[in-house]
Coordinates of C-alpha atoms in Angstrom, one line a residue:
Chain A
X1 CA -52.8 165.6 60.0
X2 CA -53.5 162.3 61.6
X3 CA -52.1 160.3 64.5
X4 CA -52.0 159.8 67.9
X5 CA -53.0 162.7 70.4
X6 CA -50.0 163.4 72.6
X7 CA -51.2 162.4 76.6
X8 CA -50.3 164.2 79.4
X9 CA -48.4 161.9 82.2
X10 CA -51.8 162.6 84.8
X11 CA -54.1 161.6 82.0
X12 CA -51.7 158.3 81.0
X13 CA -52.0 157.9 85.1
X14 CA -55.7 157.6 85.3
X15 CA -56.1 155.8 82.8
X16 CA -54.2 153.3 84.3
X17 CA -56.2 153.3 87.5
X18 CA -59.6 153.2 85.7
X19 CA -58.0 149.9 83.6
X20 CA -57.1 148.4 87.2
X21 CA -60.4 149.5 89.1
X22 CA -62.3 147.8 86.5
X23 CA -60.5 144.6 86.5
X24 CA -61.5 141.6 88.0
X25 CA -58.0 139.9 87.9
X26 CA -56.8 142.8 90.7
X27 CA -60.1 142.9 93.0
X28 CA -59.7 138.7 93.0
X29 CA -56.3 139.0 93.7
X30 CA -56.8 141.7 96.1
X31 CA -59.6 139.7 98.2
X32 CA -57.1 136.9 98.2
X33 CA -54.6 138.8 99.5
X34 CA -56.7 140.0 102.4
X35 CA -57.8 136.8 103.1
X36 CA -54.8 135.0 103.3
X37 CA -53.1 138.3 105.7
X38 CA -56.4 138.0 107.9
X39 CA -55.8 134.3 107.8
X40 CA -52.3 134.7 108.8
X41 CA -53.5 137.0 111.6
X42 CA -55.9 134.8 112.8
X43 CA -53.2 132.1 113.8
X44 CA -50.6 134.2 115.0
X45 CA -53.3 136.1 117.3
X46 CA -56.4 133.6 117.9
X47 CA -60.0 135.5 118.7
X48 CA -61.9 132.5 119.4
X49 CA -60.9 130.1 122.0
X50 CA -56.8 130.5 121.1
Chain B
X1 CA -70.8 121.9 114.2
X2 CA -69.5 124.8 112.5
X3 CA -69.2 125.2 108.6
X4 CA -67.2 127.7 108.3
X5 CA -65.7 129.5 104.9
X6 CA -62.9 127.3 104.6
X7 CA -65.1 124.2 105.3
X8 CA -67.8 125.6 102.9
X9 CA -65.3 126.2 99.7
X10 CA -63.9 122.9 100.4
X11 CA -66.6 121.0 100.5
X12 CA -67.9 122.5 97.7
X13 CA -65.0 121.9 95.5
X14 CA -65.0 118.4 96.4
X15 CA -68.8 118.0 95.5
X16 CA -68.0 119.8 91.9
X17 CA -65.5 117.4 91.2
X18 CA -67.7 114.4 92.1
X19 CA -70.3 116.1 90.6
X20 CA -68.4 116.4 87.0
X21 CA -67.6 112.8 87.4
X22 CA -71.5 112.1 87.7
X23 CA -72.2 113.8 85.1
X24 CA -70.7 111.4 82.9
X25 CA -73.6 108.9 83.8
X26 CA -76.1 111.6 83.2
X27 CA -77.3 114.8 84.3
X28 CA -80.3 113.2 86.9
X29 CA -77.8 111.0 89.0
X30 CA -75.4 114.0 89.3
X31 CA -78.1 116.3 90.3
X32 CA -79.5 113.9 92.3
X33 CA -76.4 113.5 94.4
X34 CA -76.1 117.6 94.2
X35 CA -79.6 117.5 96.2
X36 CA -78.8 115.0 98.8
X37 CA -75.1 116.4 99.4
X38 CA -77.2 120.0 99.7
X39 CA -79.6 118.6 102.1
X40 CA -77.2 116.5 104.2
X41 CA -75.1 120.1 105.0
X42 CA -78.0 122.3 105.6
X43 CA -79.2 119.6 108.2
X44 CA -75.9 119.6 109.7
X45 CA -76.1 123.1 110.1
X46 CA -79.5 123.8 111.0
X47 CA -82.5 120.8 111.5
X48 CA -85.0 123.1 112.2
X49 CA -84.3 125.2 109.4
X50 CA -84.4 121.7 107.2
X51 CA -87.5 121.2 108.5
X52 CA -88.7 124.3 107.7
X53 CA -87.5 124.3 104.1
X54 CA -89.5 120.4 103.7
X55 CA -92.5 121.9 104.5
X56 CA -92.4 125.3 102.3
X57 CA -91.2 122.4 98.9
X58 CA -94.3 120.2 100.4
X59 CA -96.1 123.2 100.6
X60 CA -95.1 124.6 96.7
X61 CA -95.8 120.8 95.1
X62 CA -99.2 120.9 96.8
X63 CA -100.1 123.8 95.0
X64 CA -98.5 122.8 91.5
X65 CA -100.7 119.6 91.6
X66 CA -103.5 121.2 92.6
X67 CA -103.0 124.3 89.4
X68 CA -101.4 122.0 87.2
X69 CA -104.4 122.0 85.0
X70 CA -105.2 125.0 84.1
X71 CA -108.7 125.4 85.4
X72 CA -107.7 128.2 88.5
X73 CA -105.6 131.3 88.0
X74 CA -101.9 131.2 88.2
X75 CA -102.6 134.1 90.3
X76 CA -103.3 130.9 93.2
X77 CA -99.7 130.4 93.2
X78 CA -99.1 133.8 95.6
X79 CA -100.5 131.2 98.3
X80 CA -96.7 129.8 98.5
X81 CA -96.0 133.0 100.2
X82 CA -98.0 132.0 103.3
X83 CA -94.3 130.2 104.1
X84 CA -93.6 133.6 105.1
X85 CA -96.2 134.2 107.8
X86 CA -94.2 131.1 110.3
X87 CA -91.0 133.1 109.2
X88 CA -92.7 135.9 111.4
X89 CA -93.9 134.3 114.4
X90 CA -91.1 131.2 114.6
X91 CA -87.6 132.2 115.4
X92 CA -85.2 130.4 113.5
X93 CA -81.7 131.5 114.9
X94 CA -81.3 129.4 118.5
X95 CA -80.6 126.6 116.4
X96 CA -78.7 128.3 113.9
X97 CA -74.6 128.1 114.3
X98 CA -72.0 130.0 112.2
X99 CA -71.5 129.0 108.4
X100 CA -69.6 131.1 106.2
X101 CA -68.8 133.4 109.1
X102 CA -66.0 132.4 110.3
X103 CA -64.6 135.3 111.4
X104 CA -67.8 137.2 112.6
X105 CA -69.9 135.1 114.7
X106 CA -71.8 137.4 115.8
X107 CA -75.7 138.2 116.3
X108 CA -76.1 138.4 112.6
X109 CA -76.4 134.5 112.2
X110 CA -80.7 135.1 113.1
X111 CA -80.8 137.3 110.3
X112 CA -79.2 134.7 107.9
X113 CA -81.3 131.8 108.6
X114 CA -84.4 134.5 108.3
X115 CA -83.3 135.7 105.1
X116 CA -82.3 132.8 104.1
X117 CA -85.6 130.7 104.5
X118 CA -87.2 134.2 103.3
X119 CA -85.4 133.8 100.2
X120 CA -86.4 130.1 99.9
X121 CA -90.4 131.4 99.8
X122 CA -89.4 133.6 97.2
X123 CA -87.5 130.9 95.1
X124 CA -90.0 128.7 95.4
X125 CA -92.8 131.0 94.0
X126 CA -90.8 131.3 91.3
X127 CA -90.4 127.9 90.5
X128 CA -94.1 127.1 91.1
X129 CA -94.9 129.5 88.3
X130 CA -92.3 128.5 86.3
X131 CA -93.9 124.9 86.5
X132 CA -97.4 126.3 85.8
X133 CA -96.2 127.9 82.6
X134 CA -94.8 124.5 81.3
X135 CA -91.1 126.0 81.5
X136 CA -90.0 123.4 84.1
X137 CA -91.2 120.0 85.4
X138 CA -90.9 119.4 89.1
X139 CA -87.9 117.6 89.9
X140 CA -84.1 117.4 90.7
X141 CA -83.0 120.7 89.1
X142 CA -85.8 122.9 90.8
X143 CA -84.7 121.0 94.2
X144 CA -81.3 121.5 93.2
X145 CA -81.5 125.2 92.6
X146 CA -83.4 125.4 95.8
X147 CA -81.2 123.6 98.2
X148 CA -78.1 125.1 97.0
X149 CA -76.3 126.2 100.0
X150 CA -74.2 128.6 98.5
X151 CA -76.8 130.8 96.8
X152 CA -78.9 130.0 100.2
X153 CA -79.1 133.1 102.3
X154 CA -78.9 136.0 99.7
X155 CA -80.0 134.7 96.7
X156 CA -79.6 135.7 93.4
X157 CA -83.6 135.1 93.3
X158 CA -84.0 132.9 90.1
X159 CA -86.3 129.3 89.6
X160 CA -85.0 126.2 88.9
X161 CA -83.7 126.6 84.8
X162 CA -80.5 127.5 85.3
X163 CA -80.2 124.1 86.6
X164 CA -82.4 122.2 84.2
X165 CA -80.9 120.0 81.7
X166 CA -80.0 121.9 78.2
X167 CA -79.1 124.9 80.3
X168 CA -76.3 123.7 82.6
X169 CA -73.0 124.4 81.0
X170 CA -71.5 120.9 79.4
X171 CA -68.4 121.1 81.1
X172 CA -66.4 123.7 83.4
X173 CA -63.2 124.7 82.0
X174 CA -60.0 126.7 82.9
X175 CA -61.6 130.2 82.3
X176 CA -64.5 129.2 84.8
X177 CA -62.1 128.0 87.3
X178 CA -60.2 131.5 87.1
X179 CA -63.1 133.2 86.8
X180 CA -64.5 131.4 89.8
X181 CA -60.9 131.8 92.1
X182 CA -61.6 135.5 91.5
X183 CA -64.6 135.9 92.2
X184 CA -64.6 133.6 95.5
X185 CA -61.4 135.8 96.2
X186 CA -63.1 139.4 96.1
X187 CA -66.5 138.4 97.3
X188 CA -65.2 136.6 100.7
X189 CA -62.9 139.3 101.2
X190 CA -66.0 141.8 100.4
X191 CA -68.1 140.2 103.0
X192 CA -65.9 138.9 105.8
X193 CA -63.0 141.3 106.1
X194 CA -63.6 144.7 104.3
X195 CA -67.7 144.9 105.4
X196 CA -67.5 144.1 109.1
X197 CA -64.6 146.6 109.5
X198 CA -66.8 149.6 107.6
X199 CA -69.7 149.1 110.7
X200 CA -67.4 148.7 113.4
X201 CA -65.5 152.5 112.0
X202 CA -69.3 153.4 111.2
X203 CA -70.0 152.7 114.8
X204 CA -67.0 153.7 116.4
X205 CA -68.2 157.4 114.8
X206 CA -71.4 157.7 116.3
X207 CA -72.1 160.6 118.8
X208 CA -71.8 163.6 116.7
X209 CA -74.4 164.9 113.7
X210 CA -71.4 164.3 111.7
X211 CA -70.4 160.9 113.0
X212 CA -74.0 159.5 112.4
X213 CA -73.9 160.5 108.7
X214 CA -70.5 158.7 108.2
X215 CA -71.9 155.7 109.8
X216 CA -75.0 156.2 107.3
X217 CA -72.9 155.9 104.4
X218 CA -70.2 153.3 106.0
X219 CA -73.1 151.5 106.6
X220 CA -74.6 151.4 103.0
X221 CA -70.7 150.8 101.9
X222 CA -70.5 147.9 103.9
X223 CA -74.3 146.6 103.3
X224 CA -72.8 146.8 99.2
X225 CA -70.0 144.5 100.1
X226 CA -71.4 142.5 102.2
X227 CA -74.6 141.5 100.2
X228 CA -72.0 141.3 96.4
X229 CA -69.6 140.0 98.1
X230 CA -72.1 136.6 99.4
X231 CA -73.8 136.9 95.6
X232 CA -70.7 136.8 93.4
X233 CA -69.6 133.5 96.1
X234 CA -72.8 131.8 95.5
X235 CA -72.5 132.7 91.1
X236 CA -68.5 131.0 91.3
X237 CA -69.7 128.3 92.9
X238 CA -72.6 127.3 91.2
X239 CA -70.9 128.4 88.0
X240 CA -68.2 125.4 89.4
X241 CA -71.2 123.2 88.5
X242 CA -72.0 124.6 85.3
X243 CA -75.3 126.4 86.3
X244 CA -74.9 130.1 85.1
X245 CA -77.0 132.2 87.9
X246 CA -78.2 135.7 87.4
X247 CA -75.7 138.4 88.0
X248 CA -77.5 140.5 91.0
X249 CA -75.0 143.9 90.8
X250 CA -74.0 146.4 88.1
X251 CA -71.7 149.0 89.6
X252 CA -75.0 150.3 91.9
X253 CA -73.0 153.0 93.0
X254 CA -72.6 154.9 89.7
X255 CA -76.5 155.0 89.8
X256 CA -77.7 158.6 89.8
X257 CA -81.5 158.2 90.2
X258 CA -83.6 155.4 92.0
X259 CA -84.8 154.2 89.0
X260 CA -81.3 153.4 87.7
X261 CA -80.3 152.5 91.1
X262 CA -82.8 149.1 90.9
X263 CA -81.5 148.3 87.6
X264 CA -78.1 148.2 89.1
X265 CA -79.1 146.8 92.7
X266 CA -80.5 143.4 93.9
X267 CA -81.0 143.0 90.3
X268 CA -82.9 139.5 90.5
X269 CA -85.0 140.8 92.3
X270 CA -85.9 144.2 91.0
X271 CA -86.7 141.6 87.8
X272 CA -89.0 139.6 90.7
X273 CA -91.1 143.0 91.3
X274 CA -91.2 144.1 87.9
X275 CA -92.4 140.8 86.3
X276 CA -94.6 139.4 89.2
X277 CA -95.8 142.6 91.1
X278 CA -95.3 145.9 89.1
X279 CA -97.0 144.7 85.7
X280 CA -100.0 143.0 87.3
X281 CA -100.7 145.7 89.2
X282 CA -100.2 147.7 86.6
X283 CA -102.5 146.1 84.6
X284 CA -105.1 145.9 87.9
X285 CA -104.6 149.5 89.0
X286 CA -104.6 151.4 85.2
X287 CA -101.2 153.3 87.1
X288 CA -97.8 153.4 86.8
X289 CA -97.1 155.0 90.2
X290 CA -99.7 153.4 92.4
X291 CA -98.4 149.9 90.9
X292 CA -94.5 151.1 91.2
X293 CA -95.2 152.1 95.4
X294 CA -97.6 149.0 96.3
X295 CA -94.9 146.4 94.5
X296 CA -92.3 148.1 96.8
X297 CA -94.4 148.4 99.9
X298 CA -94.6 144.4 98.7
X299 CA -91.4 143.8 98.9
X300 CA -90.6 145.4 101.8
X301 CA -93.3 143.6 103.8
X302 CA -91.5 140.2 102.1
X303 CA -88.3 141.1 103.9
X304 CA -90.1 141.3 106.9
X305 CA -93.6 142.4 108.1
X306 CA -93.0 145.3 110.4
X307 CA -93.6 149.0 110.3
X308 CA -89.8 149.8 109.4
X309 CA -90.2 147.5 106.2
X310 CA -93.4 149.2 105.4
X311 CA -91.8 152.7 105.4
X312 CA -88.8 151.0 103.6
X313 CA -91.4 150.2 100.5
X314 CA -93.2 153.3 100.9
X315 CA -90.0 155.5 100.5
X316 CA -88.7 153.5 97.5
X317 CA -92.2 153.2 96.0
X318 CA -92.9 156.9 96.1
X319 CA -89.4 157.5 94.8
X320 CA -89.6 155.2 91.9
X321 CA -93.2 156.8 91.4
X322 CA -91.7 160.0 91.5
X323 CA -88.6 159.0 88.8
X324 CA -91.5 158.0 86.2
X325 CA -92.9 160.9 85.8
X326 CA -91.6 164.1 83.8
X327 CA -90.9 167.4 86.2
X328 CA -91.0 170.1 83.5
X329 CA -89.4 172.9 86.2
X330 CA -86.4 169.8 86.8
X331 CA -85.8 169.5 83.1
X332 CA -85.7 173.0 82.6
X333 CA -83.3 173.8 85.5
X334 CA -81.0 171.1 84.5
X335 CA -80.9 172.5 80.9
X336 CA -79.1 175.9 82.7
X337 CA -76.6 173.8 85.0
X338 CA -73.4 172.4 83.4
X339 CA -73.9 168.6 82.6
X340 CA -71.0 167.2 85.4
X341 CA -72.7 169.2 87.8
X342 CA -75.9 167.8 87.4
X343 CA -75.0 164.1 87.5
X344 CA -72.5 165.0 90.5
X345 CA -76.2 165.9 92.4
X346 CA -78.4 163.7 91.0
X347 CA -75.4 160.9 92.1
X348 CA -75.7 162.3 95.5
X349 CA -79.1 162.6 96.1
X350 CA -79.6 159.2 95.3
X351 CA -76.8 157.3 97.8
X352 CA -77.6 159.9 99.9
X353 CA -81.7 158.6 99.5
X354 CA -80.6 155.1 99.2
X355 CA -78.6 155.1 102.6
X356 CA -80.5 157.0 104.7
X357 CA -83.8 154.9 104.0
X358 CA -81.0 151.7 104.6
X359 CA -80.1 153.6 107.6
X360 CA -83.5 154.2 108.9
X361 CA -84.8 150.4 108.6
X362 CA -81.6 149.8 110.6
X363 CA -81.8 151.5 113.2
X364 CA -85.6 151.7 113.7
X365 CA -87.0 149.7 116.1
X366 CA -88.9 146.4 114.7

């Protein structure tokens, strides 16, 4: 008999998180999200000369 | 004057714009403006530096007029490397102000001019021999390619083709653009946010046996980030002006033996050493190892001539040495151990190698 292998939730799970880890769409969008929040940080509390 | 990241990406865009619109004219007037817009930035951030970099392209065109014609050995062109020995006497970094560090102006702007002009020698070598072998005239891609802030302080290594006519990219479309946004995304974040906070945990941990070997690996964490993150800036921005550079990082961290580490690490140059130092002396020496350990003491004498850089090639020389060769007793030991096991060790002993000799270099004195 043929057809798709049943998958267990945990292995449907990391699968998932391997397809994100090795995107580049979610690291760029991460890093751009970090920068922006640090950004946002930076002009609501100044380190240099605010 | 400070050109900071936000000034940096801006002014960039701006120049790829202008630069597409050039190109319409031809690709010598755009690259032509590329250069002077490239030189007109670094001198704003750094005369001396300028100065320096004249001198080391003065320096390269001297010797490609002089081997041009074939009568002396292209071996002559390792004479472009004497730009290195002012590197080690002169210090660049009074002079030097902040430029994509905006957030971190710290102590770390000497080592970016150093590396940076460091990186230029190496550049330049390359170019000279890619003149000698009739693969590229000199002129405004090889300039263009050199004076290319972006790719400035960390490379990827690589001559002047990627910028040469035939081999720019004709135009930049939308999937460049994202590809670019992405890339400029993770790689500033890489090196201006995530990296700096890594050493300053690493540091806040030192004290205890086990502190100092979670700085170790924060350390060689952070040096990851820090040194992708500047790469995959400078290959979105130049690939805003069509120029494909050299990808310089495969996933190093999934390495689990030196050898595969330098295949994944620094890649442009690991490609430097094997084509330039490792088969020459190869070919000189009549052995694999001895050739593998004196291109790496090489190269750690080209990042900077001092006993700590010395060790630095030794250790990596030795253990690439060491990876060529077949260890019957190894092989036969890993044939009884199951096969996650053994990669789970052999991934550990090699960040664990990786880092410490990182580590070491680090916090050696110079």
């Amino acid at each position: 008999m043929s057809g798709p292998r049943p998958t267990s939730v945990l292995h449907r799970v990391v699968a998932l998180v391997c397809r994100v880890a090795a995107s580049p769409v979610f690291w760029g969008l991460l890093g751009w999200l970090l920068l922006v929040l640090r950004y946002a940080s930076e002009v609501v509390h100044p380190r240099y000369g605010g | 004057m400070i050109l900071g990241l936000e000034f940096t990406l801006l002014a960039y865009l701006v120049l790829a714009a202008l630069f597409a619109l050039l190109r319409r004219r031809g690709e010598t007037p755009a690259l032509a403006f590329l250069v002077v817009a490239n030189v007109l930035l670094l001198w704003l951030a750094n005369p001396a530096l300028l100065l320096y970099l004249a001198l080391q392209t003065l320096w390269v065109l001297l010797l490609y007029l002089a081997l041009r014609d074939g009568r002396r050995s292209p071996q002559w062109a390792w004479l472009a490397f004497a730009g290195l020995v002012p590197l080690n006497l002169v210090d660049l970094a009074p002079n030097a102000v902040a430029m994509l560090e905006p957030w971190q102006r710290t102590a770390w702007e000497g080592v970016f001019w150093s590396l940076g002009a460091s990186f230029f020698v190496v550049k330049s070598f390359v170019m000279l021999r890619e003149g000698l072998s009739g693969a590229l005239r000199p002129g405004w891609p090889a300039l263009a390619s050199l004076s290319f802030l972006p790719s400035f302080s960390a490379g990827p290594i690589c001559g002047g083709l990627p910028w040469a006519p035939g081999h720019l990219a004709r135009g930049v479309g939308a999937r460049v653009l994202k590809d670019s946004f992405l890339r400029v995304g993770w790689g500033a974040a890489a090196l201006y946010i995530l990296a700096p906070r890594l050493k300053r945990l690493g540091a806040s941990l030192v004290g205890t046996p086990w502190g100092d070997t979670a700085d170790m690996y924060l350390n060689f964490v952070a040096l990851f980030l820090d040194f992708s993150g500047y790469t995959a800036m400078a290959l979105a921005m130049a690939a805003l002006f069509g120029a494909q550079l050299p990808e310089n990082f495969d996933r190093p961290y999934l390495a689990t033996s030196v050898r595969e580490f330098w295949r994944r690490w620094h890649i442009s140059l690991s490609t430097f050493i094997g084509q330039y130092l490792f088969k020459p002396l190869v070919r000189r020496t009549g052995s694999r190892w001895l050739g593998v350990t004196l291109a790496f003491m090489a190269t750690g004498l080209w990042h900077e001539v001092s006993w700590r850089y010395l060790a630095w090639g030794v250790a990596h020389g030795l253990a690439m040495a060491a990876s060529l060769r077949h260890w019957p007793a190894w092989e036969a030991l890993k044939a009884r151990m199951p096969p996650p096991v053994v990669t789970m060790f052999c991934w550990w002993l090699t960040m664990s190698f990786v880092a410490s000799v990182s580590y070491l270099v680090l916090k050696a004195p110079r």
